[in-house]
PDB file of C-alpha atoms and ligand atoms in Angstrom:
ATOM      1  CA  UNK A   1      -6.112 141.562  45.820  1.00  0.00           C
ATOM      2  CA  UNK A   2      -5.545 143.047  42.024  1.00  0.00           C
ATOM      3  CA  UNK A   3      -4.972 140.720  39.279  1.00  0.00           C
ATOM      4  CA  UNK A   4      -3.213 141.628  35.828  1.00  0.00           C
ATOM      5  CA  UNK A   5      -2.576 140.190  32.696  1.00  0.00           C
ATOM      6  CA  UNK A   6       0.607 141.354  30.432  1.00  0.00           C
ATOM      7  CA  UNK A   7       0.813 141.213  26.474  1.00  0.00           C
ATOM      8  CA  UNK A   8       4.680 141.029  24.973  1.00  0.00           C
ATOM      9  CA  UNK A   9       5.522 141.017  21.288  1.00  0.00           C
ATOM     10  CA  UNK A  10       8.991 141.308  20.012  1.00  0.00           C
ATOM     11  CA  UNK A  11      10.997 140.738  16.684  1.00  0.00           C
ATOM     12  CA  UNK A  12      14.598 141.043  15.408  1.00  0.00           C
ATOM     13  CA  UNK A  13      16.320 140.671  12.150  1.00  0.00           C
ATOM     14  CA  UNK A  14      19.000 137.759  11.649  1.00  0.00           C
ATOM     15  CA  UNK A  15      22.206 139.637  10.866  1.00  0.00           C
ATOM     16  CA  UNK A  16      25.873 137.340  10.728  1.00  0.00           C
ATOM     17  CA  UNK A  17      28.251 137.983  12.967  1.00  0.00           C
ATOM     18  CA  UNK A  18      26.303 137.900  16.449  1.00  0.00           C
ATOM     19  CA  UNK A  19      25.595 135.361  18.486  1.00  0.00           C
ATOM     20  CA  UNK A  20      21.746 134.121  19.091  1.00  0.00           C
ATOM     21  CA  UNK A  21      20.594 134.502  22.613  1.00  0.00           C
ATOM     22  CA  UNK A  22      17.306 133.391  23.316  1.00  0.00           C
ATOM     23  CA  UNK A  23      16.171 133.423  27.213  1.00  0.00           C
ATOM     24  CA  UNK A  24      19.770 134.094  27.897  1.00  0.00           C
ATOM     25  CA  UNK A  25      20.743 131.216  26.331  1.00  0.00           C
ATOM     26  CA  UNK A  26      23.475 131.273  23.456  1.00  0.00           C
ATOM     27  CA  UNK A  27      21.997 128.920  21.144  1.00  0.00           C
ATOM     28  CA  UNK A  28      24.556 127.474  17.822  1.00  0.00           C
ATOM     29  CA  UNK A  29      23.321 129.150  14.858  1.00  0.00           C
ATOM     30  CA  UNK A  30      24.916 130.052  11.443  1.00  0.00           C
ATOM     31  CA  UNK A  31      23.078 133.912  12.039  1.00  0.00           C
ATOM     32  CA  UNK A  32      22.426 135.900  15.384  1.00  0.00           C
ATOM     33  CA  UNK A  33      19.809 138.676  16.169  1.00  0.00           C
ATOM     34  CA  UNK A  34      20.765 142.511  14.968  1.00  0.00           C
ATOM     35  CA  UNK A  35      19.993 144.335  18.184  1.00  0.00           C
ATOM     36  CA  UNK A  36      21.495 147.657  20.813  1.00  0.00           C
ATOM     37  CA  UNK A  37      21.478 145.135  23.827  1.00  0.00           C
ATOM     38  CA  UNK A  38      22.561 141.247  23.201  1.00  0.00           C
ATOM     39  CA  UNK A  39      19.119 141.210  20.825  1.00  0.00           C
ATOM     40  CA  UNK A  40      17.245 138.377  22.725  1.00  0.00           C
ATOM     41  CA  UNK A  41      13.806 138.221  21.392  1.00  0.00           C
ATOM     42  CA  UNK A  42      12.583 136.420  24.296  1.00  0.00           C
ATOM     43  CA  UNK A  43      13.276 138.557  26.972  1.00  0.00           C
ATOM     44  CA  UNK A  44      12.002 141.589  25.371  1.00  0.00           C
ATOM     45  CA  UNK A  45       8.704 140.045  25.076  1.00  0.00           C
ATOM     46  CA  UNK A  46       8.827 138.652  28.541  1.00  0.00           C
ATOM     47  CA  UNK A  47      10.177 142.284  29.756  1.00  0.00           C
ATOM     48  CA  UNK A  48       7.549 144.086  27.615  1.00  0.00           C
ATOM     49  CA  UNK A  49       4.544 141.967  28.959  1.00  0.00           C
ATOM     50  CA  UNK A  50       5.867 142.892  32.710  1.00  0.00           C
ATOM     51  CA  UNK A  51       5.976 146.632  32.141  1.00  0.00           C
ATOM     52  CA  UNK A  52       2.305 146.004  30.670  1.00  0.00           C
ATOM     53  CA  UNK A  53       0.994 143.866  32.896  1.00  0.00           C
ATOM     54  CA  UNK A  54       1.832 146.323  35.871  1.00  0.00           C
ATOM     55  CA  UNK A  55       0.912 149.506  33.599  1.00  0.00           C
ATOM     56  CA  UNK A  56       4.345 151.308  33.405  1.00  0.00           C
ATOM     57  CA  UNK A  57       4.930 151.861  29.776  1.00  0.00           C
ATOM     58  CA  UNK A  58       7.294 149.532  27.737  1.00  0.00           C
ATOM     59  CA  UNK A  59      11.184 148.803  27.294  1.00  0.00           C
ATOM     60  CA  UNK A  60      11.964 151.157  25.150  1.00  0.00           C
ATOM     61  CA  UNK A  61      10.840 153.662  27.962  1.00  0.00           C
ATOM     62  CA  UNK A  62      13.093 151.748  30.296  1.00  0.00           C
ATOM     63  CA  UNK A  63      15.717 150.738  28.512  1.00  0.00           C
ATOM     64  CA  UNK A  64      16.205 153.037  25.505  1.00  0.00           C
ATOM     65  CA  UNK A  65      17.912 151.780  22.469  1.00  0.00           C
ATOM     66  CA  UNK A  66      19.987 155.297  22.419  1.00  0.00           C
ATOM     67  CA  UNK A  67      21.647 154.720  25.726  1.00  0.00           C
ATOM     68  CA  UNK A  68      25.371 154.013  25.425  1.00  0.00           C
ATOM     69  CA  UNK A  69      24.965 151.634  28.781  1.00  0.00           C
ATOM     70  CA  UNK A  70      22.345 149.468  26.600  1.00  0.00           C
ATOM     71  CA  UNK A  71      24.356 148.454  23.944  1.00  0.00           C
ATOM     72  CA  UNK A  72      25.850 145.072  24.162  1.00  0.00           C
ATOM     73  CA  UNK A  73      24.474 144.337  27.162  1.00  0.00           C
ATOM     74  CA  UNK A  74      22.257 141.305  28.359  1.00  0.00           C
ATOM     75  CA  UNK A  75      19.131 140.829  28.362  1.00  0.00           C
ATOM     76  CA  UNK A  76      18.979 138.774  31.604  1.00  0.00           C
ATOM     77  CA  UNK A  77      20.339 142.301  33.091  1.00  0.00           C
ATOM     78  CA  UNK A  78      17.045 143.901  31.606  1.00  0.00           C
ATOM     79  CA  UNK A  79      14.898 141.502  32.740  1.00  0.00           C
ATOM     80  CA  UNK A  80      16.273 141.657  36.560  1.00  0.00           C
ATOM     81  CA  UNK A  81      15.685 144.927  36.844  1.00  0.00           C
ATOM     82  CA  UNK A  82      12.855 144.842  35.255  1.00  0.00           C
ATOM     83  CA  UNK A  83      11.803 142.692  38.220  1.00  0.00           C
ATOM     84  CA  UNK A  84      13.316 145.058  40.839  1.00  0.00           C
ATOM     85  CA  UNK A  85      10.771 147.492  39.334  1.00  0.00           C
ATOM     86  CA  UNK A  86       7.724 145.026  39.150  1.00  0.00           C
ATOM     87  CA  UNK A  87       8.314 143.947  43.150  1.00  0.00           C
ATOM     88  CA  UNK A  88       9.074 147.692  44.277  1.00  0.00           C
ATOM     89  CA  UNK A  89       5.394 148.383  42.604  1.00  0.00           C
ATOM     90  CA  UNK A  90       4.020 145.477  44.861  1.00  0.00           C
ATOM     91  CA  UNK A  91       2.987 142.964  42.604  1.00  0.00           C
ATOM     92  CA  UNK A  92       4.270 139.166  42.192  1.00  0.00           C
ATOM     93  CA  UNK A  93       4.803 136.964  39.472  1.00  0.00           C
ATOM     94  CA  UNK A  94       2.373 133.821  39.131  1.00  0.00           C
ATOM     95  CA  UNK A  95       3.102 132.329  36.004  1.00  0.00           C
ATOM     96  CA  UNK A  96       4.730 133.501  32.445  1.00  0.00           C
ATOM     97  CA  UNK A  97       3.753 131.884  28.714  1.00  0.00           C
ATOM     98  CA  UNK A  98       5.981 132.839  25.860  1.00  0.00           C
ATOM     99  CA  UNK A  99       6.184 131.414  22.349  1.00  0.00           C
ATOM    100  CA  UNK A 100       9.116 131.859  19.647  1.00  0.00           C
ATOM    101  CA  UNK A 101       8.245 131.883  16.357  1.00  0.00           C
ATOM    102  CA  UNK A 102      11.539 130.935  14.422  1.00  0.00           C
ATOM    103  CA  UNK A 103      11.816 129.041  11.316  1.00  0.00           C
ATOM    104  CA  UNK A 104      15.041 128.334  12.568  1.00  0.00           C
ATOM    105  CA  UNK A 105      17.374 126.798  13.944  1.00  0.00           C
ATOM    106  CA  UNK A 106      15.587 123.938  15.744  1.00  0.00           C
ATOM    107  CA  UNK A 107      14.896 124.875  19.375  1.00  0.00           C
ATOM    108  CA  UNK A 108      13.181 121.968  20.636  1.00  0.00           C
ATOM    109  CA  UNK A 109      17.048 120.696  22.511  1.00  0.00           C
ATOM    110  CA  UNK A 110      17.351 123.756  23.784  1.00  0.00           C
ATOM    111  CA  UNK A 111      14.109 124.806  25.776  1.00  0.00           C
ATOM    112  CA  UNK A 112      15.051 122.957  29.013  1.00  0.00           C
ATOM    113  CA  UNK A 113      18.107 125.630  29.564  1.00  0.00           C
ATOM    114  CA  UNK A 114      15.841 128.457  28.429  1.00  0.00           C
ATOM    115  CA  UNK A 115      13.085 128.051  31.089  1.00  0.00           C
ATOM    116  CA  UNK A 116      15.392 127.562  33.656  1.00  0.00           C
ATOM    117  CA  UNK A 117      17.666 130.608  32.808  1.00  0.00           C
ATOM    118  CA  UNK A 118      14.054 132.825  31.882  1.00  0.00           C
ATOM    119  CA  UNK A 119      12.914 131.209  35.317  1.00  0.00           C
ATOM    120  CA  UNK A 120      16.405 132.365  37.296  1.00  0.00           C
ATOM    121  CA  UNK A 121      15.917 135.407  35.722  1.00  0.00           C
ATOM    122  CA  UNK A 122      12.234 136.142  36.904  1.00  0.00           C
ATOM    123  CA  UNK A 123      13.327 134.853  40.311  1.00  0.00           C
ATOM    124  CA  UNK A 124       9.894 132.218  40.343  1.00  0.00           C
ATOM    125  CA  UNK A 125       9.905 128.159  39.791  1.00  0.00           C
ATOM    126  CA  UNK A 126      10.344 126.795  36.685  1.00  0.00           C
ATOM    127  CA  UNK A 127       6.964 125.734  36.954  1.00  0.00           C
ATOM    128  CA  UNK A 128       5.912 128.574  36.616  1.00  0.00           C
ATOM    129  CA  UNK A 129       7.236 129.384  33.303  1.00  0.00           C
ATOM    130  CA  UNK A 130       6.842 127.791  29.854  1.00  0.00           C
ATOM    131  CA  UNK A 131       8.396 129.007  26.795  1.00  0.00           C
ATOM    132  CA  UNK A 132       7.034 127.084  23.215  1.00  0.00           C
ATOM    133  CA  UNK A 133       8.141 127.325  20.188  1.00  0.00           C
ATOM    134  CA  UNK A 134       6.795 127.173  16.745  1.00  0.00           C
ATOM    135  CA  UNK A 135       7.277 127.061  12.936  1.00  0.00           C
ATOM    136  CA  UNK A 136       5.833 129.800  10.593  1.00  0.00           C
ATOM    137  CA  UNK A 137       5.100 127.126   7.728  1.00  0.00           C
ATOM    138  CA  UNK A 138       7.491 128.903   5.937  1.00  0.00           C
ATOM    139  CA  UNK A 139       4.713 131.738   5.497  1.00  0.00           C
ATOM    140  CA  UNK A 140       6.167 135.604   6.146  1.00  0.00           C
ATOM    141  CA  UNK A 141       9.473 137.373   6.839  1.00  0.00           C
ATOM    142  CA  UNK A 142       9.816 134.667  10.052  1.00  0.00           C
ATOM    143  CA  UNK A 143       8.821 132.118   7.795  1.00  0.00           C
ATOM    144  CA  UNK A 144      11.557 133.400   5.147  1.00  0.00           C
ATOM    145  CA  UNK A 145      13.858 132.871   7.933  1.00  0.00           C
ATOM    146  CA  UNK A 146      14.479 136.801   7.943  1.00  0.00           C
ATOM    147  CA  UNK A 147      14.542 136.647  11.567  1.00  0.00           C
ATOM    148  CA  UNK A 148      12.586 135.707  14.874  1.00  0.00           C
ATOM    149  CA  UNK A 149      10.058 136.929  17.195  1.00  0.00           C
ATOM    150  CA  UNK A 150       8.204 136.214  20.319  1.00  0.00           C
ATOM    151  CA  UNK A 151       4.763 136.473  21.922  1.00  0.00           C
ATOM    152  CA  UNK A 152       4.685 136.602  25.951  1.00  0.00           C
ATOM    153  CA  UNK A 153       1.622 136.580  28.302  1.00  0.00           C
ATOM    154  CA  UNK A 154       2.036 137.248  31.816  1.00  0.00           C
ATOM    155  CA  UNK A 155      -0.039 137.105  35.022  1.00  0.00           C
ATOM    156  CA  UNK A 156       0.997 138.584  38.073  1.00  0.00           C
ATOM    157  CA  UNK A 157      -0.621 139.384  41.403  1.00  0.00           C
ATOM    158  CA  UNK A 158      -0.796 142.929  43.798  1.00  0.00           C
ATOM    159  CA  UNK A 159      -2.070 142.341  47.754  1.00  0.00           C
ATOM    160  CA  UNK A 160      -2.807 145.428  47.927  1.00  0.00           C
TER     161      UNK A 160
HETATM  162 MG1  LIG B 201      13.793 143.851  21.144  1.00  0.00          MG
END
């Protein structure tokens, strides 16, 4: 049995206009994220810590930010095939970790429909998966409500 551990980081700028999708969520906000796909900060963590995790390069290798098919579209989407591409490779989800780190708006109300919709997504119990979020104490672009990003930590497993 082979056990790995994936690292995600992601940020995007608040831009007006957009919605705010976090975990495929659309979450009421004066300000979305500025993005090619739907922008969710969440996912791309969570997506970039699964490419990592089972050693096949990042999103942008998967999912370029050039491709016309890209742009607009949903994260969730991402994130499923992502999946398609981690369980093809052999290896199985046991648990995912993310934090937001938003100044704003207050996400607290909101994280029960994000772990379950990050949870559909991934195709594992909600158990399994926690997403936090915190404050910046005001310090920093986040902090300057500029925009929001997100940490990720995966852990899945290979039999092989
Ligand atoms: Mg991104």
């Amino acid at each position: 049995m082979r056990i790995h551990t994936g690292l995600g980081f992601d940020s995007h700028r608040f831009v007006s206009g957009r919605p705010l999708v976090l975990g495929g969520v659309v979450i009421p906000h004066s300000e979305g994220l500025l993005g090619h796909s739907d922008a969710d900060v969440l996912l791309h963590a969570v997506i970039d810590a699964l490419f990592g995790a089972i050693g096949d390069g990042d999103i942008g290798r998967h999912f370029p930010d050039t491709a016309p098919a890209y742009e607009g579209v949903s994260s969730l989407l991402l994130l499923r095939k992502t999946m398609e591409t981690v369980r093809s490779a052999g290896w199985s989800v046991c648990n995912v970790d993310a934090t937001l780190l938003a100044e704003a708006p207050k996400l607290a109300p909101h994280m029960p429909a994000i772990r379950a919709s990050v949870a559909s997504a991934l195709g594992i119990p909600e158990a399994d998966v926690s997403v936090k979020a915190k404050t910046l104490e005001k310090m920093g672009s986040l902090g300057r409500r500029e925009g929001i990003g997100a940490l990720c930590s995966v852990l899945v497993l290979s039999n092989e």
